[in-house]
mmCIF file of C-alpha atoms in Angstrom:
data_model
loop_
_atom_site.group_PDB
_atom_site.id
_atom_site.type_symbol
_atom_site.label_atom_id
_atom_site.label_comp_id
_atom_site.label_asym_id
_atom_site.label_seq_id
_atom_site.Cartn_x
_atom_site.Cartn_y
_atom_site.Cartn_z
ATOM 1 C CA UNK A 1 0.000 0.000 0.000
ATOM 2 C CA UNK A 2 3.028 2.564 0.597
ATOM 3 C CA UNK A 3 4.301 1.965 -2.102
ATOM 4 C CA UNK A 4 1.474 2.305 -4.193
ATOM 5 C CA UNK A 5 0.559 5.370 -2.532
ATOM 6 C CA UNK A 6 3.910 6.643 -3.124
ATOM 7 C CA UNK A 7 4.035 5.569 -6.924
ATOM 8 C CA UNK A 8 0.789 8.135 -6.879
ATOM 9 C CA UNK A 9 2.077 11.030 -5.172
ATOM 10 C CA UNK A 10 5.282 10.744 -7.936
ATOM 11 C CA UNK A 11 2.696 10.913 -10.919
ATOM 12 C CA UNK A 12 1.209 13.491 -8.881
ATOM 13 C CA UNK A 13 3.927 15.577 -8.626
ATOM 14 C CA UNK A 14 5.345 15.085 -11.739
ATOM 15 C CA UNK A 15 1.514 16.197 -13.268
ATOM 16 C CA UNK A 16 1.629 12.646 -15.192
ATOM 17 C CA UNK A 17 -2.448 12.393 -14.266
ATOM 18 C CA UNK A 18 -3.137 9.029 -16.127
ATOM 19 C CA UNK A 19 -0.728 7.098 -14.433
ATOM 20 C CA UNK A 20 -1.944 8.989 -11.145
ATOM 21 C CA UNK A 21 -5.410 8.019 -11.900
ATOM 22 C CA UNK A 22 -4.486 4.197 -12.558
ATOM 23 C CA UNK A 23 -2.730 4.299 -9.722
ATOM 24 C CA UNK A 24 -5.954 5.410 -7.609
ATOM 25 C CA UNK A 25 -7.745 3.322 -9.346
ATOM 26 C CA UNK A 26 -5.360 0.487 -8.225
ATOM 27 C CA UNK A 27 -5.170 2.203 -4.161
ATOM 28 C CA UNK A 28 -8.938 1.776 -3.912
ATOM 29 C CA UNK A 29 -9.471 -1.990 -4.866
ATOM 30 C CA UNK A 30 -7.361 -2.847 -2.343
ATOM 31 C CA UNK A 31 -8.477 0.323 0.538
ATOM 32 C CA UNK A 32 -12.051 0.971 2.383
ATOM 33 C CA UNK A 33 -12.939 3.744 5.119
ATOM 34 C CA UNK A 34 -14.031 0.776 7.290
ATOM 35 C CA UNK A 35 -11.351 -1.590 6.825
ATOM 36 C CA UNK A 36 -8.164 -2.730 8.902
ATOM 37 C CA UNK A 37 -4.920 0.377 9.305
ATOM 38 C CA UNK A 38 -3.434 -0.038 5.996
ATOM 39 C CA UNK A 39 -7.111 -0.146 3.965
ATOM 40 C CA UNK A 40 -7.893 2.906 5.670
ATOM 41 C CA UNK A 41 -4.648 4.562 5.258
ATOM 42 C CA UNK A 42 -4.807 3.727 1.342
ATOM 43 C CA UNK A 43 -8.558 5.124 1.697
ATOM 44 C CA UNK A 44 -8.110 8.402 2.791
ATOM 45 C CA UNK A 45 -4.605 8.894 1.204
ATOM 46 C CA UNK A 46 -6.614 8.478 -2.303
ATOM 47 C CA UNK A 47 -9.195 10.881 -1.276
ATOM 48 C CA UNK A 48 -6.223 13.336 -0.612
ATOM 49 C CA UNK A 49 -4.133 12.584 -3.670
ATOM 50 C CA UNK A 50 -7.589 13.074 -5.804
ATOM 51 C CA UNK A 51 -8.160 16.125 -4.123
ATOM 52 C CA UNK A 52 -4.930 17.506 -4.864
ATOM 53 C CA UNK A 53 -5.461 16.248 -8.888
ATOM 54 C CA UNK A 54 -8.911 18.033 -9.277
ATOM 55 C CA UNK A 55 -8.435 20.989 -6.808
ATOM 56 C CA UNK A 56 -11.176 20.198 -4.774
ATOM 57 C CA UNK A 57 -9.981 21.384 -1.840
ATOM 58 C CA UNK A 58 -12.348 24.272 -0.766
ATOM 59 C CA UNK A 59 -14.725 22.131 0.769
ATOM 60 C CA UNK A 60 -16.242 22.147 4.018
ATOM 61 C CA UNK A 61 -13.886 19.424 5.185
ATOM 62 C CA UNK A 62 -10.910 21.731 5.093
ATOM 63 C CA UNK A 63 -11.563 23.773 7.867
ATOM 64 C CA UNK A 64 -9.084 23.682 10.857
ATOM 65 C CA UNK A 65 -12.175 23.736 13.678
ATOM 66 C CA UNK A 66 -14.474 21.271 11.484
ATOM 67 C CA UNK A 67 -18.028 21.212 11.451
ATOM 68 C CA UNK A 68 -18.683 18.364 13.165
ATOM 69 C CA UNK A 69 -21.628 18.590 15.856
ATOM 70 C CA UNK A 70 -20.611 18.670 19.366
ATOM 71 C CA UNK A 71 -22.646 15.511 21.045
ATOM 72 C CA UNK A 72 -20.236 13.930 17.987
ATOM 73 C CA UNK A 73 -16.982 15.383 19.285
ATOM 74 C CA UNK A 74 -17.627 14.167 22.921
ATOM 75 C CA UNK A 75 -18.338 10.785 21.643
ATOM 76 C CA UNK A 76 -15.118 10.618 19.606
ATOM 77 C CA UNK A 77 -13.493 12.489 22.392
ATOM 78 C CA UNK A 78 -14.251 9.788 24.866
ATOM 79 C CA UNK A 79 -13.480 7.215 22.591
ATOM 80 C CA UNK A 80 -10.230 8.349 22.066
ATOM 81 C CA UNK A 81 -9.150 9.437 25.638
ATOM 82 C CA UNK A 82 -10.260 5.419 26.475
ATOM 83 C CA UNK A 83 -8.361 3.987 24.356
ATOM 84 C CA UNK A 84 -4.996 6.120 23.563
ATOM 85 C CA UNK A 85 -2.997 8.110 26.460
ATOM 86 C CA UNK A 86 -1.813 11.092 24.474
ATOM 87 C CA UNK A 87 -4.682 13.533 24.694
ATOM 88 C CA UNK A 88 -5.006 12.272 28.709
ATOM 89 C CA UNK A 89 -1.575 12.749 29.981
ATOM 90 C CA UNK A 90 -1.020 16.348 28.007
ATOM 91 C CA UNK A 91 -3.665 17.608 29.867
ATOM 92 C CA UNK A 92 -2.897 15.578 33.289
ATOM 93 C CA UNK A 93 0.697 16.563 33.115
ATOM 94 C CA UNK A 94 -0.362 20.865 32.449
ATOM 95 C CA UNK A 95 -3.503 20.202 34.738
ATOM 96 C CA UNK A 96 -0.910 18.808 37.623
ATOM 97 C CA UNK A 97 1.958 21.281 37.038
ATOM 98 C CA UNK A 98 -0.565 24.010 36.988
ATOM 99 C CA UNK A 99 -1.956 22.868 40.331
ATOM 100 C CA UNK A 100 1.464 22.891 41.780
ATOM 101 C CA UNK A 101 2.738 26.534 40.454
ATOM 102 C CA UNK A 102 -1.003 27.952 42.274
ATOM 103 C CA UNK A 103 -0.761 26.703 45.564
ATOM 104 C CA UNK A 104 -0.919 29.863 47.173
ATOM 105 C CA UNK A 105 -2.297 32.003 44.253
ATOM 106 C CA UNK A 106 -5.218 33.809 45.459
ATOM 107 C CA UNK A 107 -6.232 34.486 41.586
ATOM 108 C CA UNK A 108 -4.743 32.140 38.420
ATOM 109 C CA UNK A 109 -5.106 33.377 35.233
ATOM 110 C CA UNK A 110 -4.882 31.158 32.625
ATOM 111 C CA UNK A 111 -4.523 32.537 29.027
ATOM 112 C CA UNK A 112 -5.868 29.349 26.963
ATOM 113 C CA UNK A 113 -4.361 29.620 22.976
ATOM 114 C CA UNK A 114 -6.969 26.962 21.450
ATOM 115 C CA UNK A 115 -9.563 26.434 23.698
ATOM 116 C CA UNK A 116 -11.851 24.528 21.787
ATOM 117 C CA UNK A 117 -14.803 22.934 24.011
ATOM 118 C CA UNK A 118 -12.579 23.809 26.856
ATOM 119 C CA UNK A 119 -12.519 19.454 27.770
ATOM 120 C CA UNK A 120 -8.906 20.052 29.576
ATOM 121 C CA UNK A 121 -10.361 22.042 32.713
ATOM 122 C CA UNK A 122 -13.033 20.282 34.643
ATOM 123 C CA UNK A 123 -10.175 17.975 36.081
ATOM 124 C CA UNK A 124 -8.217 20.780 37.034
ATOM 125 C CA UNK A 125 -11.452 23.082 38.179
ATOM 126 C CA UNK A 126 -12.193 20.387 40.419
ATOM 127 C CA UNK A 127 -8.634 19.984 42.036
ATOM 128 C CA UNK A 128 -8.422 23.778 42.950
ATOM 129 C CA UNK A 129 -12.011 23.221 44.321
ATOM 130 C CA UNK A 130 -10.039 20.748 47.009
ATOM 131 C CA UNK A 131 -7.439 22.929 47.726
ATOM 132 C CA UNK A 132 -6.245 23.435 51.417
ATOM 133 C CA UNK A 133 -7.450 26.980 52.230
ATOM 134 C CA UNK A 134 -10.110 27.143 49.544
ATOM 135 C CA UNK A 135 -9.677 27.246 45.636
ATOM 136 C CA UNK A 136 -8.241 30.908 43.805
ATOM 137 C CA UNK A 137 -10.493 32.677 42.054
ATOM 138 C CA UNK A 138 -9.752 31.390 38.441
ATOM 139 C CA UNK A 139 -10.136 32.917 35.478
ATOM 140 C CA UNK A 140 -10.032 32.077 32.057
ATOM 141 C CA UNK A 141 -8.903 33.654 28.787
ATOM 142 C CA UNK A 142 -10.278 31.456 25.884
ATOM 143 C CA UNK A 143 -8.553 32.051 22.549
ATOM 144 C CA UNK A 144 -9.855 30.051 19.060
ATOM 145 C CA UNK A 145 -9.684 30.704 15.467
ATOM 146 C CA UNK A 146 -12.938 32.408 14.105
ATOM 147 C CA UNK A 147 -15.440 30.478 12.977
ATOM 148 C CA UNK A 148 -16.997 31.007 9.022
ATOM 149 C CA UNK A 149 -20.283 32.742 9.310
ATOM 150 C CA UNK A 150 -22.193 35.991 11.159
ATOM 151 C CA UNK A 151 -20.784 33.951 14.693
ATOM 152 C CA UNK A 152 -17.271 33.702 14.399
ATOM 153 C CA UNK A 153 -17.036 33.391 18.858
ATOM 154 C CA UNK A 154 -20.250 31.311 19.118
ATOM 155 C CA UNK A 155 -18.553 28.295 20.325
ATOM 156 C CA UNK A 156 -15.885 30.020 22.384
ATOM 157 C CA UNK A 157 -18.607 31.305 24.131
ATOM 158 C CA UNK A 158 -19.959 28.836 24.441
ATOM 159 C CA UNK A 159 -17.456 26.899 26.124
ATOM 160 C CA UNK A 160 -17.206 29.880 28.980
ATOM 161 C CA UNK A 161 -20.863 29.014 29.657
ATOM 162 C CA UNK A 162 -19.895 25.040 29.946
ATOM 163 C CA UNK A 163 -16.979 25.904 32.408
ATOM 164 C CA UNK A 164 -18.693 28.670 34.221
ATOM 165 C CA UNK A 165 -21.813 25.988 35.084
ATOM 166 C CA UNK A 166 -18.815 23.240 36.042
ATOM 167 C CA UNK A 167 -17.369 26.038 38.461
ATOM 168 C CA UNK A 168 -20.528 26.536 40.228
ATOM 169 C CA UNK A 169 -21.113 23.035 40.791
ATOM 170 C CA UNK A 170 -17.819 23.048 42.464
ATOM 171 C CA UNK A 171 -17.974 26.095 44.387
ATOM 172 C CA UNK A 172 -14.544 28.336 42.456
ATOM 173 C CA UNK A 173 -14.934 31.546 41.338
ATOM 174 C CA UNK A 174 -14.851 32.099 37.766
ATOM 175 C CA UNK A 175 -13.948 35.060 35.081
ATOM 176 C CA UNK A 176 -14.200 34.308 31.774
ATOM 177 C CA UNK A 177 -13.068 36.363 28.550
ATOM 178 C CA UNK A 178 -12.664 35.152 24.953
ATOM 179 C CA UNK A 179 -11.276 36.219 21.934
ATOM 180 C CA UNK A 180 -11.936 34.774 18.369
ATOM 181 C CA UNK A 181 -9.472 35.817 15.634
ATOM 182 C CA UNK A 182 -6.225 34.918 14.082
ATOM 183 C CA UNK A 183 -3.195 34.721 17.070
ATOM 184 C CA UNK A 184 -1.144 36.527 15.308
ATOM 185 C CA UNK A 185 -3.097 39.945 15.842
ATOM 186 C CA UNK A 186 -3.949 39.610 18.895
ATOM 187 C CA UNK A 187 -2.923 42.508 21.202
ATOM 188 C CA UNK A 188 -1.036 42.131 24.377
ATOM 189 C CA UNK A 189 -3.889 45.197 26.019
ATOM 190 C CA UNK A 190 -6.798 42.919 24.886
ATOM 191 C CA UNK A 191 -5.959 39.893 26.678
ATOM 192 C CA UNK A 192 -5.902 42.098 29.894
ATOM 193 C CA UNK A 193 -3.355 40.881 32.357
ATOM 194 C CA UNK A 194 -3.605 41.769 35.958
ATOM 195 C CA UNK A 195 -0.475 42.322 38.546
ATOM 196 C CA UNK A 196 -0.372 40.170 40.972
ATOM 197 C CA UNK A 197 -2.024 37.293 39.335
ATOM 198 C CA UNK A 198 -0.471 33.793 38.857
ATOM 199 C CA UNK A 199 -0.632 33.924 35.201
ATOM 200 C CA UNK A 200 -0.381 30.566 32.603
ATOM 201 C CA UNK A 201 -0.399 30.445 28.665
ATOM 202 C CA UNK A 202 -1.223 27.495 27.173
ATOM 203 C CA UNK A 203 -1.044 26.075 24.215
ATOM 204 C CA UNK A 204 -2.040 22.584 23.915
ATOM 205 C CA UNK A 205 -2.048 21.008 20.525
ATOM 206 C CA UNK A 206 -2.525 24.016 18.601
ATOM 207 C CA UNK A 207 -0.010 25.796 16.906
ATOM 208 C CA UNK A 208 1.023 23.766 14.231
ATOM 209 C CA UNK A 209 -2.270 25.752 12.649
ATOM 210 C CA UNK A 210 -0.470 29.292 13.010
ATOM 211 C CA UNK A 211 1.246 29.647 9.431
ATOM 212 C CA UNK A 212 4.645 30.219 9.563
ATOM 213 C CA UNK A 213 7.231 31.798 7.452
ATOM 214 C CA UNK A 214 6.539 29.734 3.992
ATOM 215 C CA UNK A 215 3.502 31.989 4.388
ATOM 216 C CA UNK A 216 4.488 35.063 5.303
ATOM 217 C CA UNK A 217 7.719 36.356 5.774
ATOM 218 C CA UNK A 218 6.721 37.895 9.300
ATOM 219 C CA UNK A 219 6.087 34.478 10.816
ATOM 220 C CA UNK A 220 2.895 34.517 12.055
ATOM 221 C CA UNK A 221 3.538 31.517 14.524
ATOM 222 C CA UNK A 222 6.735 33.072 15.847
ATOM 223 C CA UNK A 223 4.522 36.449 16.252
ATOM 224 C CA UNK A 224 2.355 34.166 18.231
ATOM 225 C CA UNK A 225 4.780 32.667 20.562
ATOM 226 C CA UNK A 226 6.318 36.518 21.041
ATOM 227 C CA UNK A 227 2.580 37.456 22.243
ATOM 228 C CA UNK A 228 3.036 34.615 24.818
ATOM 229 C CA UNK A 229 6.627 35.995 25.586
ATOM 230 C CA UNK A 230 5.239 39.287 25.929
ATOM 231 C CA UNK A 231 2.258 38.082 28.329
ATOM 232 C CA UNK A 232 5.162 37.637 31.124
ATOM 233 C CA UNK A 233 3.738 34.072 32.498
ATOM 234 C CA UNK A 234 4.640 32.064 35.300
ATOM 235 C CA UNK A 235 4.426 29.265 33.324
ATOM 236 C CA UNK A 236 4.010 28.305 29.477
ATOM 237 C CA UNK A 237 2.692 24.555 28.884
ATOM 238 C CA UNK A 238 3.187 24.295 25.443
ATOM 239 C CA UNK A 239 2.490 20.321 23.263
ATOM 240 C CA UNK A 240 2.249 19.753 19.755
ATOM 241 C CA UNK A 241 2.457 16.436 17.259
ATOM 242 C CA UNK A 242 6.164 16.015 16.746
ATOM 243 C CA UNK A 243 5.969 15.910 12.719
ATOM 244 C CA UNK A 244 8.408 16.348 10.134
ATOM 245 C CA UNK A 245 5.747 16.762 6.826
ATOM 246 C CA UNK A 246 6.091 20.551 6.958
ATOM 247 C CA UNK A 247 8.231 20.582 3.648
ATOM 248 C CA UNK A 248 7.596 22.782 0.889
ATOM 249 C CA UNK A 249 8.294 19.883 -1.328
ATOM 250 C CA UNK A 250 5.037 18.303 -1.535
ATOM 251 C CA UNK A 251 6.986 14.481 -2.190
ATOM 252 C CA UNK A 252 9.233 14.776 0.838
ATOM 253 C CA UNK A 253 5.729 16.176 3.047
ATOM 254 C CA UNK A 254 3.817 13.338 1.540
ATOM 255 C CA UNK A 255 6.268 10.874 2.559
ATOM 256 C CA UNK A 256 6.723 12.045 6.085
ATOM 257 C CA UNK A 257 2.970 12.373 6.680
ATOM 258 C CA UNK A 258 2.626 8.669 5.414
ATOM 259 C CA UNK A 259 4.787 7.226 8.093
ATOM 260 C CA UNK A 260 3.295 9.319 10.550
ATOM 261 C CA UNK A 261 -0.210 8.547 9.757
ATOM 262 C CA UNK A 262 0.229 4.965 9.218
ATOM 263 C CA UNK A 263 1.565 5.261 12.880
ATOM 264 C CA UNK A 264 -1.794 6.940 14.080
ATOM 265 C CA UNK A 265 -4.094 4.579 12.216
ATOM 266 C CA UNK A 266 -1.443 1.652 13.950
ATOM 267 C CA UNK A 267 -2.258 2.885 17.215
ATOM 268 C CA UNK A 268 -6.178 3.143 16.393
ATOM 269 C CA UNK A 269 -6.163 -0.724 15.051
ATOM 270 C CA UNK A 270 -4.907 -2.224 18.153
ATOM 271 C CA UNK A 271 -7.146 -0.064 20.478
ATOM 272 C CA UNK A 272 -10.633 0.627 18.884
ATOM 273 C CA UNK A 273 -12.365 -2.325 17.296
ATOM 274 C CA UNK A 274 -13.213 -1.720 13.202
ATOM 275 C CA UNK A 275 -17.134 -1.796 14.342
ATOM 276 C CA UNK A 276 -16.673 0.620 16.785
ATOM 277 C CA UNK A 277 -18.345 4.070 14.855
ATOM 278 C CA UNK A 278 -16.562 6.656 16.966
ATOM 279 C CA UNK A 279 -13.407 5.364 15.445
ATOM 280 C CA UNK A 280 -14.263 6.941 12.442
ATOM 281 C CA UNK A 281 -15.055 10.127 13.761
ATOM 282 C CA UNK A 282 -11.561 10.031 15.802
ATOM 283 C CA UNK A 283 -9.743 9.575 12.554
ATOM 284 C CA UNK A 284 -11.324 12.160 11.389
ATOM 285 C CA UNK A 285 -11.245 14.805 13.870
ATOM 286 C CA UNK A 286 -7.378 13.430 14.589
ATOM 287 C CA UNK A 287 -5.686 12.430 11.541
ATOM 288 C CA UNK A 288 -7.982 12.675 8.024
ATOM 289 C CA UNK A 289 -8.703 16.627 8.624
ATOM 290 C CA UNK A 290 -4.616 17.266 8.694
ATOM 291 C CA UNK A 291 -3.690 14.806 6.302
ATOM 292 C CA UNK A 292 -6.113 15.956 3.738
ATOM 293 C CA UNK A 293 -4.581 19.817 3.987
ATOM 294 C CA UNK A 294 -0.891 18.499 4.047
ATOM 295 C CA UNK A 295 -1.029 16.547 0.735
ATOM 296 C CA UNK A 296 -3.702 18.280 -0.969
ATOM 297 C CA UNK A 297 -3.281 21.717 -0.207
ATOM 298 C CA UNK A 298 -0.275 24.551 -1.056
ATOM 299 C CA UNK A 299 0.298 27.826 0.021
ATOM 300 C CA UNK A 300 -1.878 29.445 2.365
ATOM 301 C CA UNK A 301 -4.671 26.806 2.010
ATOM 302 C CA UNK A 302 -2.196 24.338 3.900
ATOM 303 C CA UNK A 303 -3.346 24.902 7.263
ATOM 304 C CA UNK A 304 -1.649 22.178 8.950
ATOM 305 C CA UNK A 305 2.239 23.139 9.520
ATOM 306 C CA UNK A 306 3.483 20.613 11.734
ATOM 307 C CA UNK A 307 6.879 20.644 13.008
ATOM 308 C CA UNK A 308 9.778 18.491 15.264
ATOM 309 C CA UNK A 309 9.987 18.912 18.776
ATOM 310 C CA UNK A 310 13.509 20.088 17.795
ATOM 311 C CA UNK A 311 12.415 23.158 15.571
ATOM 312 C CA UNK A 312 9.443 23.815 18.400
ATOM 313 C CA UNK A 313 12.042 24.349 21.234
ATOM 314 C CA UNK A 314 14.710 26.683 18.557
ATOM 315 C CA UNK A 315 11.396 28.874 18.024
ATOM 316 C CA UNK A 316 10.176 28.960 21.950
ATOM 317 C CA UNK A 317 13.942 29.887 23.136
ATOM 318 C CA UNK A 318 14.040 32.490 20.227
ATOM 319 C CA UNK A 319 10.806 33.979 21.420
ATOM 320 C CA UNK A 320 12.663 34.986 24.475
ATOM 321 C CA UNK A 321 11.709 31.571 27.208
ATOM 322 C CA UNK A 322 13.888 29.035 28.852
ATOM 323 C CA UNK A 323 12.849 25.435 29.906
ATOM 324 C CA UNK A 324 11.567 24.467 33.185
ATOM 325 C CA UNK A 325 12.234 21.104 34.089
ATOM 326 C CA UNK A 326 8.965 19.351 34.392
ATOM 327 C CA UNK A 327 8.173 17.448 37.853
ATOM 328 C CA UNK A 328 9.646 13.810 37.929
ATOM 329 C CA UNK A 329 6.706 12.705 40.654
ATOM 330 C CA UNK A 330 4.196 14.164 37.730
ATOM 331 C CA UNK A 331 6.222 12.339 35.494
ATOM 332 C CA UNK A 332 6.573 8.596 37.638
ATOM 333 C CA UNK A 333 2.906 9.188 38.368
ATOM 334 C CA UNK A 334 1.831 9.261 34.421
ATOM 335 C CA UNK A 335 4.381 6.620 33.772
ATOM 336 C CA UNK A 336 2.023 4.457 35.893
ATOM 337 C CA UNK A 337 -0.968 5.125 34.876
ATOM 338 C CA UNK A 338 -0.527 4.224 31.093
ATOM 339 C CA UNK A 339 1.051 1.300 32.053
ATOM 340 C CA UNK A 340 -1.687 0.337 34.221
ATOM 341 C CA UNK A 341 -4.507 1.289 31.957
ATOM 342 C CA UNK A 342 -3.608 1.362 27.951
ATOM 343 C CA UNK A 343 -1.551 -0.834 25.390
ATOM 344 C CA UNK A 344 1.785 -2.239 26.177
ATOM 345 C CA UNK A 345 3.029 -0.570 22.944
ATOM 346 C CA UNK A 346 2.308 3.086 23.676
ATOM 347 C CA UNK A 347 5.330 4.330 24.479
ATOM 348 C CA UNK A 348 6.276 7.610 27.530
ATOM 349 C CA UNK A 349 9.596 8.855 28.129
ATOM 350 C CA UNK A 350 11.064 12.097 29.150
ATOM 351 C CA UNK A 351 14.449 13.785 28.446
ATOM 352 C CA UNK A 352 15.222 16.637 30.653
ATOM 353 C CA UNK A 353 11.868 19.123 30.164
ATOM 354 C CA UNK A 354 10.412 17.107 27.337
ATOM 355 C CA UNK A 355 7.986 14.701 27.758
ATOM 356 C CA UNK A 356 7.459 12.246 24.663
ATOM 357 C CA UNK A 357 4.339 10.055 23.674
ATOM 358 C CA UNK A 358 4.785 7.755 20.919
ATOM 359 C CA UNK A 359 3.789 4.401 19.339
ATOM 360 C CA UNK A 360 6.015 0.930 18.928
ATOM 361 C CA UNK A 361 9.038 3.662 19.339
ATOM 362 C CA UNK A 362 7.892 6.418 17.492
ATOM 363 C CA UNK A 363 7.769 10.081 19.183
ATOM 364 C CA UNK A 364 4.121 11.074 17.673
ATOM 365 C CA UNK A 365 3.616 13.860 20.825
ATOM 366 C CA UNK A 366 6.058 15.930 22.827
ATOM 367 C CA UNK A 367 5.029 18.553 25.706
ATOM 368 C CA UNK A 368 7.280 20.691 27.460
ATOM 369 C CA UNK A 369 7.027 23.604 30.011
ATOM 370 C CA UNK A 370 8.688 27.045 29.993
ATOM 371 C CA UNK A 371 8.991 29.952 31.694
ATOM 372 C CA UNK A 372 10.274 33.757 30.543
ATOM 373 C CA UNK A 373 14.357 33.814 29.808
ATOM 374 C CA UNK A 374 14.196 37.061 31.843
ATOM 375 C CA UNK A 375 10.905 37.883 34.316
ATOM 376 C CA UNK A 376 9.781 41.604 33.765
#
């Protein structure tokens, strides 16, 4: 199936479309969206590839935040947290370093790049609401991309409402602001930062959809990580997929996002049945979305940029931060617990203030915590 997939993407590239249509034609007799890892691979590889021939990529499936309903998403969120540790232990790891640096805040502010449905602070909502002396008054800056239409907050909004009814139920004070619009012109004076506050940026999972300098030759993403610079935290949790198909050469991207996909639908195969229909929606909302914009797309419609953990950390300690070593209890703790409760084959290491995830020995996550080079 690689290689067939492969032989595609080189009539592809070299605009030889009758070979790259016999080749497709070949990919899907022997590929289906419901099959095993390597049928499914083949599946949605095709779909990309065909995409890319015809140039039907301004579709409603090439949209960064999807349109997927919500009761969906939690079902495929679920799904996914059940069966595969990575999602899990990036937010246990931030939720349990963030608990640590606020022991004695009396407010923590925490400035959330890529909220989403807000999913990684109920755990941590209801930890401060246990806290000896009472929980800090928390609040909340949610940050998303706008949504396409005459609502482009609606679900950032949203998602205040969802954690403002969670902190009631637990008793901790709650401010919540959002902001909906591209990171890289966002103002330092809108995100209003208070003296005296424990303050946290985080970015979980995120950035890799901030265009970078292919795009523009003022960076974008390292004008985002300067706004988190500029913020002055106490702490910046930062994760991303550690990926290496961010090349402008579409054969070398294809190739890279091939192994790394194959990976991700590896891990899904050994941990959600085939009959299982939220495993469709995980591939989706995980892996198809991406895949589709890194093979099909060029340019400014490429909205997936990932990049290694390696060129991550150059950008983070050019943006003016340093690493903070993250806690080895924290650490020995989430060790534990995916042994305990997930696949023998998921991997979890750390190396100094990285923490990797991976699958049969491949790094597919890496999270890491910093703080400001010099505190203002």
């Amino acid at each position: 199936m690689r290689n067939l997939l492969m032989q595609c993407a080189q009539a592809v590239a070299s605009f030889d479309q009758s070979r790259a249509f016999e080749k497709l034609k070949e990919i899907r007799e022997h590929s289906s969206s419901h099959g095993d890892a390597t049928q499914r691979l083949g599946y949605h590889f095709a779909e990309a590839l065909e995409a890319r021939i015809t140039g039907t990529t301004k579709t409603p499936g090439f949209d960064v935040l999807g349109r997927t309903p919500m009761i969906d998403i939690l079902k495929a969120y679920k799904e996914f947290v059940q069966s595969c540790p990575t999602l899990a232990m990036c937010y246990y790891t931030a939720n349990r370093t963030i608990f640590e640096l606020a022991s004695k805040a009396t407010t923590l502010h925490i400035v959330d790049f890529g909220i989403l449905y807000g999913f990684q602070w109920p755990c941590l909502i209801q930890a401060l609401s246990t806290r000896p002396g009472g929980p800090p008054k928390l609040r909340v800056t949610g940050i998303e991309l706008p949504q396409p239409g005459f609502r482009p907050s609606e679900r950032v909004e949203e998602t205040g409402r969802r954690l403002k009814r969670f902190c009631d139920k637990f008793s901790v004070p709650f401010e919540y602001n959002f902001i909906a619009k591209a990171w890289d012109t966002i103002t330092l004076d809108e995100l209003v930062i208070n003296s005296g506050e424990t303050t946290v940026v985080n970015c979980i999972l995120r950035l890799q959809y901030t265009p970078d300098e292919t795009v523009s030759l003022n960076s974008p993403r390292d004008t985002a990580l300067r706004l988190f610079r500029d913020i002055n935290p106490d702490l910046f949790v930062f994760a991303e997929i550690n990926g290496m198909y961010n090349s402008p050469f579409f054969l070398t991207r294809f190739r890279e996002a091939m192994f790394h996909c194959s990976s991700l639908f590896d891990m899904f195969e050994s941990n959600i049945s085939e009959e299982n229909d939220c495993r469709t929606l995980v591939e989706r909302e995980l892996i198809i979305k991406d895949a589709m914009s890194v093979i099909a797309c060029e340019g400014a419609e490429r909205f997936a940029r990932p990049e290694t953990y390696k060129q991550w950390q150059v950008r983070i300690l050019r943006a003016g931060f340093r690493p903070a070593k993250l806690n080895k209890q924290i650490m020995k703790e989430g060790k534990e617990l995916v042994r305990e409760r997930y696949h023998k084959d998921f991997v979890i290491d750390n190396d100094n203030h990285w923490m990797f995830q991976g699958w049969k020995g491949r790094v597919l996550y890496a999270l890491s915590c910093w703080k400001p080079a010099k505190k203002q």
